[in-house]
mmCIF file of C-alpha atoms in Angstrom:
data_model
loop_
_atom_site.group_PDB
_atom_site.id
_atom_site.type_symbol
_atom_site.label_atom_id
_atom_site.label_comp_id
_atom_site.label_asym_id
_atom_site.label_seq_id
_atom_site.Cartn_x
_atom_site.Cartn_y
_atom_site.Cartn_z
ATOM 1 C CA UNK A 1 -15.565 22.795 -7.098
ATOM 2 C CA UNK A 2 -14.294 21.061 -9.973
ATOM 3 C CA UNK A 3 -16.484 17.734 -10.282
ATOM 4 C CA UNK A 4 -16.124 16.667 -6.417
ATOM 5 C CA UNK A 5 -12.817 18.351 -6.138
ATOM 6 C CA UNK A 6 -12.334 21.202 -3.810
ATOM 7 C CA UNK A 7 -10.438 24.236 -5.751
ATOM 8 C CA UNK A 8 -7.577 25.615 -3.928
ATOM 9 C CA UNK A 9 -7.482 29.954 -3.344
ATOM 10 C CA UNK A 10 -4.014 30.729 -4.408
ATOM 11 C CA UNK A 11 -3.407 32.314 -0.457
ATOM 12 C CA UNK A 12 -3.762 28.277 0.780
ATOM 13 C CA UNK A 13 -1.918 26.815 -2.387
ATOM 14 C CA UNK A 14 1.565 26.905 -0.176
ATOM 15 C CA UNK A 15 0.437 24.842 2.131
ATOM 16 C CA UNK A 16 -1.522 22.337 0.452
ATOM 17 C CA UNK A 17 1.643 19.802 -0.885
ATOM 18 C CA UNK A 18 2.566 19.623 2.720
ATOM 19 C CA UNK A 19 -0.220 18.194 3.592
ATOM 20 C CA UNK A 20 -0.644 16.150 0.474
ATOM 21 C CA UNK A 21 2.973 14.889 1.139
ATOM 22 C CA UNK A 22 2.076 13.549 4.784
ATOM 23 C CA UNK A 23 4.056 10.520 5.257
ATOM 24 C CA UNK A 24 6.200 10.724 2.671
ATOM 25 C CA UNK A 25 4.254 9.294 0.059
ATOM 26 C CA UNK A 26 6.235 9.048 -3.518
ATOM 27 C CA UNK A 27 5.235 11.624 -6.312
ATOM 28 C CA UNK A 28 2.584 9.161 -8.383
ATOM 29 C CA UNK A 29 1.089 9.026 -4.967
ATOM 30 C CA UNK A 30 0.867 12.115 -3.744
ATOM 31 C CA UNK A 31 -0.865 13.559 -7.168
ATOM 32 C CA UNK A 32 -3.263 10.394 -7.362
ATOM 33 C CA UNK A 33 -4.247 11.567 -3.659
ATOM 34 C CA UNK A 34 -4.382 14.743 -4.907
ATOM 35 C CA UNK A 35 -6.861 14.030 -7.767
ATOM 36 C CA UNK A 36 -9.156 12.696 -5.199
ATOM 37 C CA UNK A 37 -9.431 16.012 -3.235
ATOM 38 C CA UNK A 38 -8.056 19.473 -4.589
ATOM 39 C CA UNK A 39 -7.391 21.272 -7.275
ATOM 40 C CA UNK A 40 -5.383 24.649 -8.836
ATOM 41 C CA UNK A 41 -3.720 24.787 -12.017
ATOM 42 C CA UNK A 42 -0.318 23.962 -11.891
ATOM 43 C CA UNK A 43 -0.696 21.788 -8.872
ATOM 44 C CA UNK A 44 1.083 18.804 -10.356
ATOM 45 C CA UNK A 45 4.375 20.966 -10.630
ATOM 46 C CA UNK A 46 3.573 21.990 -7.079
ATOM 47 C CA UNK A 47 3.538 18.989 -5.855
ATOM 48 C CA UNK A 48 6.719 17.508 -7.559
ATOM 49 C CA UNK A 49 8.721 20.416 -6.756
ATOM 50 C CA UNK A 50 7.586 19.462 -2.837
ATOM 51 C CA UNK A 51 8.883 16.179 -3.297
ATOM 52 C CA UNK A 52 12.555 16.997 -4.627
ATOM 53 C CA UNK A 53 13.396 19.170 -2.054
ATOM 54 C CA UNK A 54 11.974 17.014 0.847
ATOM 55 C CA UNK A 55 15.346 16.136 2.664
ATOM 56 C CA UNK A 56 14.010 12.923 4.249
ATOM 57 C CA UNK A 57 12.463 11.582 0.453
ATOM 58 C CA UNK A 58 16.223 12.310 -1.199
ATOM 59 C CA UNK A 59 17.930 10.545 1.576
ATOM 60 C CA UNK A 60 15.773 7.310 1.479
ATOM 61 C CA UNK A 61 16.853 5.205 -0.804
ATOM 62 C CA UNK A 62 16.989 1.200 -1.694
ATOM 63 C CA UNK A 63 18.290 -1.645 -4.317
ATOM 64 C CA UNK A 64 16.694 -5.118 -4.814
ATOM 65 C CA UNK A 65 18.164 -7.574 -7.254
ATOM 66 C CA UNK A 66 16.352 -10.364 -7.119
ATOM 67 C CA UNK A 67 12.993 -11.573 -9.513
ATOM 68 C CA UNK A 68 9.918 -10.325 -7.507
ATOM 69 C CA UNK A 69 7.016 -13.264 -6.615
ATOM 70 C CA UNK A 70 3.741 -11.800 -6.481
ATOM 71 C CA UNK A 71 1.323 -12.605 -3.709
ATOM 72 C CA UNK A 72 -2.534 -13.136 -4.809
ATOM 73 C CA UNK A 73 -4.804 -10.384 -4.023
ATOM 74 C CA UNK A 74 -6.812 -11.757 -1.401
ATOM 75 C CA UNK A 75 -10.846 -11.769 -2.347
ATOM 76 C CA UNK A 76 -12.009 -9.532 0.863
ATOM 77 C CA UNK A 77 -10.528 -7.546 3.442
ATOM 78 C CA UNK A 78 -8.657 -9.151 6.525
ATOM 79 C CA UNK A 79 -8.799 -12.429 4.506
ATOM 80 C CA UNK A 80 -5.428 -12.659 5.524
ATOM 81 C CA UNK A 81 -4.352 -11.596 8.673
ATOM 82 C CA UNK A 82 -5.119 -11.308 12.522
ATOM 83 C CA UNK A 83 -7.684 -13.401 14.046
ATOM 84 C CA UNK A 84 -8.446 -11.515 17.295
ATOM 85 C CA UNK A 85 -9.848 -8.169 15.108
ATOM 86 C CA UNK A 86 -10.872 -10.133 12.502
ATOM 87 C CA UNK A 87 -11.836 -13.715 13.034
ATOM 88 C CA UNK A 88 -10.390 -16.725 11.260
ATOM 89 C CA UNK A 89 -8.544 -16.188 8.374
ATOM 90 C CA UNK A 90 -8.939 -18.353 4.853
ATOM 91 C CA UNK A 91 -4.891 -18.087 4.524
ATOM 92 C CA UNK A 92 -1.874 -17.160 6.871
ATOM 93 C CA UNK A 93 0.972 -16.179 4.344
ATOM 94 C CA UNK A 94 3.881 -15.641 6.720
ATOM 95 C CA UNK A 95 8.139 -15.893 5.995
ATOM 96 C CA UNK A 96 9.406 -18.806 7.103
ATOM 97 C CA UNK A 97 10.555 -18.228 10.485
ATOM 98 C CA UNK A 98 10.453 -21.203 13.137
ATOM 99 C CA UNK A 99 7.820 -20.466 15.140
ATOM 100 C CA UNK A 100 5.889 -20.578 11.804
ATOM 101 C CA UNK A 101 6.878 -23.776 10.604
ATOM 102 C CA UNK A 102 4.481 -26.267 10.680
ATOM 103 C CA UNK A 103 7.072 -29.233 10.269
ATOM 104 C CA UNK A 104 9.222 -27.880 12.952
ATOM 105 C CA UNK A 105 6.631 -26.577 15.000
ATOM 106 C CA UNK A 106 3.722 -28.672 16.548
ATOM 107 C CA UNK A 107 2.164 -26.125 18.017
ATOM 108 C CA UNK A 108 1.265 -24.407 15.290
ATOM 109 C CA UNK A 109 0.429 -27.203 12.861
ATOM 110 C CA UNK A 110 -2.510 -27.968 15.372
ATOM 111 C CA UNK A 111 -3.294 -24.428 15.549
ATOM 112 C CA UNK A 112 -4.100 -24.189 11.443
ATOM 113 C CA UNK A 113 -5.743 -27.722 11.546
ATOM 114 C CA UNK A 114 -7.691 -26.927 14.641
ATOM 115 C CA UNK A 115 -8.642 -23.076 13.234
ATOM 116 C CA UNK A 116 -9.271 -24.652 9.831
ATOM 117 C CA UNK A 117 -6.796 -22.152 7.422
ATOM 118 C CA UNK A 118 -4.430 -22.536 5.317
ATOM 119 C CA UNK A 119 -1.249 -22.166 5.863
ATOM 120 C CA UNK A 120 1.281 -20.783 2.812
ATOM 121 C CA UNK A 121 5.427 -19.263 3.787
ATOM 122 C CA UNK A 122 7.912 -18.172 1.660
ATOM 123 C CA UNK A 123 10.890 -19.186 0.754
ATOM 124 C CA UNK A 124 13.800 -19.473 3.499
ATOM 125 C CA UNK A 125 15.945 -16.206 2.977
ATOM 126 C CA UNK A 126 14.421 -15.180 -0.203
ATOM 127 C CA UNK A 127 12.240 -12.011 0.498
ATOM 128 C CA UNK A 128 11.135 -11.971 -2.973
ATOM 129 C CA UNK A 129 8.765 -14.711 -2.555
ATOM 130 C CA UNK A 130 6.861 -12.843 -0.145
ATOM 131 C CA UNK A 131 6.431 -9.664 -1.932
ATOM 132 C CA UNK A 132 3.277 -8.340 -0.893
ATOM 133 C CA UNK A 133 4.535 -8.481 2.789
ATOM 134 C CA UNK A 134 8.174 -7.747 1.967
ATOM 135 C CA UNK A 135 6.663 -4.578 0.235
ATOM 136 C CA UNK A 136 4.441 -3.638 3.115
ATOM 137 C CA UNK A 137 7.314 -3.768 5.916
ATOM 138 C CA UNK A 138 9.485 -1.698 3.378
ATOM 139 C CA UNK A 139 6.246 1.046 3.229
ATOM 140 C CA UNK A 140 6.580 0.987 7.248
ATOM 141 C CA UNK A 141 10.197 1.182 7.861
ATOM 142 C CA UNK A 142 10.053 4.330 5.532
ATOM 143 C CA UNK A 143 7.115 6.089 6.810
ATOM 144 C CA UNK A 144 9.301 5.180 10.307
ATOM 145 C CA UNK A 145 12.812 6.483 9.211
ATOM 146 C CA UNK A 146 10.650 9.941 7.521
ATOM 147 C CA UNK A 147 8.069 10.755 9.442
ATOM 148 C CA UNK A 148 7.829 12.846 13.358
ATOM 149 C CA UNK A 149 4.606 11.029 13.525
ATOM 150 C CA UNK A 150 4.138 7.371 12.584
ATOM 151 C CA UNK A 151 0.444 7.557 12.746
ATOM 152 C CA UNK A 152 -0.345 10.679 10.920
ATOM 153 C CA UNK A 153 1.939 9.040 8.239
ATOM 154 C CA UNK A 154 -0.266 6.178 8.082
ATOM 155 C CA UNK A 155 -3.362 7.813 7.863
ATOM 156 C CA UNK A 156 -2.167 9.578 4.880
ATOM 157 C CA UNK A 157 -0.964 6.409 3.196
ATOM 158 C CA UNK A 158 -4.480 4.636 4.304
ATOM 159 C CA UNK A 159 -6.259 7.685 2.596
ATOM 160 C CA UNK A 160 -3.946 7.585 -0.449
ATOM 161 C CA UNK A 161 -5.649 5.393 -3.798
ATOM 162 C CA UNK A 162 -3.589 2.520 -4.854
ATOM 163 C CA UNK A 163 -2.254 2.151 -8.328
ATOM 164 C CA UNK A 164 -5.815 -0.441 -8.313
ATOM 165 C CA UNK A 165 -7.405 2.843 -7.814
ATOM 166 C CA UNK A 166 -8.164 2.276 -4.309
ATOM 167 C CA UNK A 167 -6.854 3.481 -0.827
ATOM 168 C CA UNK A 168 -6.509 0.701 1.551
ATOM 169 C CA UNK A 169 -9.423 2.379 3.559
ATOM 170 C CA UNK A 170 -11.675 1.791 0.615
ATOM 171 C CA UNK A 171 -10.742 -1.536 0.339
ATOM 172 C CA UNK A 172 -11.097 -2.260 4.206
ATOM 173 C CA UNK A 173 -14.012 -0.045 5.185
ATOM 174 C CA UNK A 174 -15.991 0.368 2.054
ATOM 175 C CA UNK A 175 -14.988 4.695 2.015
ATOM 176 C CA UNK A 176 -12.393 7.122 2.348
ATOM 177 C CA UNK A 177 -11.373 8.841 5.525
ATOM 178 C CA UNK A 178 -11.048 12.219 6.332
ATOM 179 C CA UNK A 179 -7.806 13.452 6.830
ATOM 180 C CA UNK A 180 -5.901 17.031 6.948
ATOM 181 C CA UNK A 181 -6.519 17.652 3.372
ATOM 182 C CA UNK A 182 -9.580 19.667 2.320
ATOM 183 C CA UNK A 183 -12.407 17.336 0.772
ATOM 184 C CA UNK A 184 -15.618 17.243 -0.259
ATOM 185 C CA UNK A 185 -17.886 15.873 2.385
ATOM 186 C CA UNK A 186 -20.079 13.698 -0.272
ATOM 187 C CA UNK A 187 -16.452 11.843 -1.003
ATOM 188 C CA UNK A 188 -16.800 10.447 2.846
ATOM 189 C CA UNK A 189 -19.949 8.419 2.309
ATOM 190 C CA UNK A 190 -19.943 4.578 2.967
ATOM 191 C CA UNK A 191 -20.065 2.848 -0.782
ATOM 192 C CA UNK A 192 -19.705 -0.732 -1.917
ATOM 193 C CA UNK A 193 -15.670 -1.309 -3.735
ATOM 194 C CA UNK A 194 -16.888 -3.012 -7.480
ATOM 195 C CA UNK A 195 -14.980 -6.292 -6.652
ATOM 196 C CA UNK A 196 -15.061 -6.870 -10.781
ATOM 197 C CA UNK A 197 -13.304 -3.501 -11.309
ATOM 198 C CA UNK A 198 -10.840 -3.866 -8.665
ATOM 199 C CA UNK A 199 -9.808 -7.662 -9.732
ATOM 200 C CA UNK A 200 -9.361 -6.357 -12.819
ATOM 201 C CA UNK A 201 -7.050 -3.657 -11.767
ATOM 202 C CA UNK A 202 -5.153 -5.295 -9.173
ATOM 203 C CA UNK A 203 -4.465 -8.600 -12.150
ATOM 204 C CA UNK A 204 -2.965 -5.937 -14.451
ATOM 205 C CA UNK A 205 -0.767 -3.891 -11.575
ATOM 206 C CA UNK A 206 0.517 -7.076 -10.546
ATOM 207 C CA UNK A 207 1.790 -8.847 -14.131
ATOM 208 C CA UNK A 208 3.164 -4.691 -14.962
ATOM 209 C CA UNK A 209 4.564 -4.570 -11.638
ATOM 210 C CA UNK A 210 6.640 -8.130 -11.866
ATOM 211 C CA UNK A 211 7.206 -7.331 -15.301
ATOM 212 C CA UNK A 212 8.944 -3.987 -14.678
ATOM 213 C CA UNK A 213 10.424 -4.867 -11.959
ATOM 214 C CA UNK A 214 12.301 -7.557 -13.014
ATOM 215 C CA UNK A 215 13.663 -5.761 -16.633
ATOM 216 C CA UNK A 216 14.614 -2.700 -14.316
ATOM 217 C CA UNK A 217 16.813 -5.312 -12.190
ATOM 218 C CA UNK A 218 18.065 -7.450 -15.015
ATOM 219 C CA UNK A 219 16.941 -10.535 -13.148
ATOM 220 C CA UNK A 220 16.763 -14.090 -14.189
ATOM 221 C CA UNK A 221 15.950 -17.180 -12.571
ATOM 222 C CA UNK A 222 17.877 -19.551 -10.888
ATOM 223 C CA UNK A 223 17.705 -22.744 -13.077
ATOM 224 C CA UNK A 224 18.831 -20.437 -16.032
#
């Protein structure tokens, strides 16, 4: 073991990057996943030369011009979404189409008063102002278009940490999950997320993440 990371025998080091590499998962990904769990020397290299000759990653590609609106971080899990898993929401942060509009649509203007949330959309035909979601269907589509199996490439990108630091199982379930790659048992225990910490982390990815994304893109805004 190093600390509570399982050290790789050089006869399974071949096949470990597949499995780290489930779904897809980009190269500051796969070797934050990778810190988690295992460990040989070299196995950064290993795991970047896995990822440039993965035909499905080097035919994937995308361009977005446009400045990028960050969503908040919401303050607990499922704070935001479904109601039948999950109970009422606080917010509903949805694009703008009709049957979400609560001017156009009665229905559902009754529903939020009724239900007592919130209801936020973005702007009409501008993705960027709905950038957490916008990001999340883009994660989908390409787990879709790269994967053989949808679900197994899911798991791997719910047991994957964040750039926060966290993997969306953490964040949802309070601990990782098991998955293909070898790991420490201890590493599976239920724990309590440090809400301070990940606040913290999630405020600072967000402002870097606008920030380089729109120098990268050369954006400016509209009034300008």
């Amino acid at each position: 073991m190093r600390g509570c990371r399982i050290i790789i025998p050089k006869s399974h080091q071949a096949e470990v990057p597949n499995q780290i590499h489930e779904g897809h998962l980009d190269i500051t990904k796969c070797r934050a996943r990778a810190r988690c769990f295992v460990y040989w020397p070299g196995i950064s290299k290993a795991i970047e030369e896995k990822i440039k000759s993965c035909t499905a990653c080097i035919q994937e590609s995308s361009n977005r011009h446009q400045p990028l609106i960050p969503t908040s971080f919401p303050e607990r899990p499922w704070e935001k979404s479904i109601l039948s898993h999950h109970g009422i929401p606080d917010v509903v942060h949805s694009d703008n189409c009709s049957q979400f509009d609560p001017v156009k649509t009665v229905e559902f203007k009754d529903f939020a008063k009724n239900y007592g949330f919130t209801y936020i959309s973005s702007t009409p035909k501008f993705s960027q102002s709905n950038g957490l979601i916008e990001t999340a269907v883009k994660i989908v589509k390409a787990r879709i278009k790269k994967s053989r199996d949808l679900y197994l490439a899911l798991m791997a990108y719910h047991a994957t940490p964040l750039e926060n630091s966290f993997s969306p199982s953490e964040l949802l379930m309070g601990r990782r999950i098991d998955t293909a790659l070898p790991v420490a048992k201890t590493q599976l225990r239920p724990y309590s997320v440090n809400k301070k910490v990940l606040e913290a982390e999630e405020g600072r990815r967000i402002e870097g993440q606008k920030m380089n994304y729109d120098k990268h893109h050369g954006v400016r805004n509209l009034d300008e």
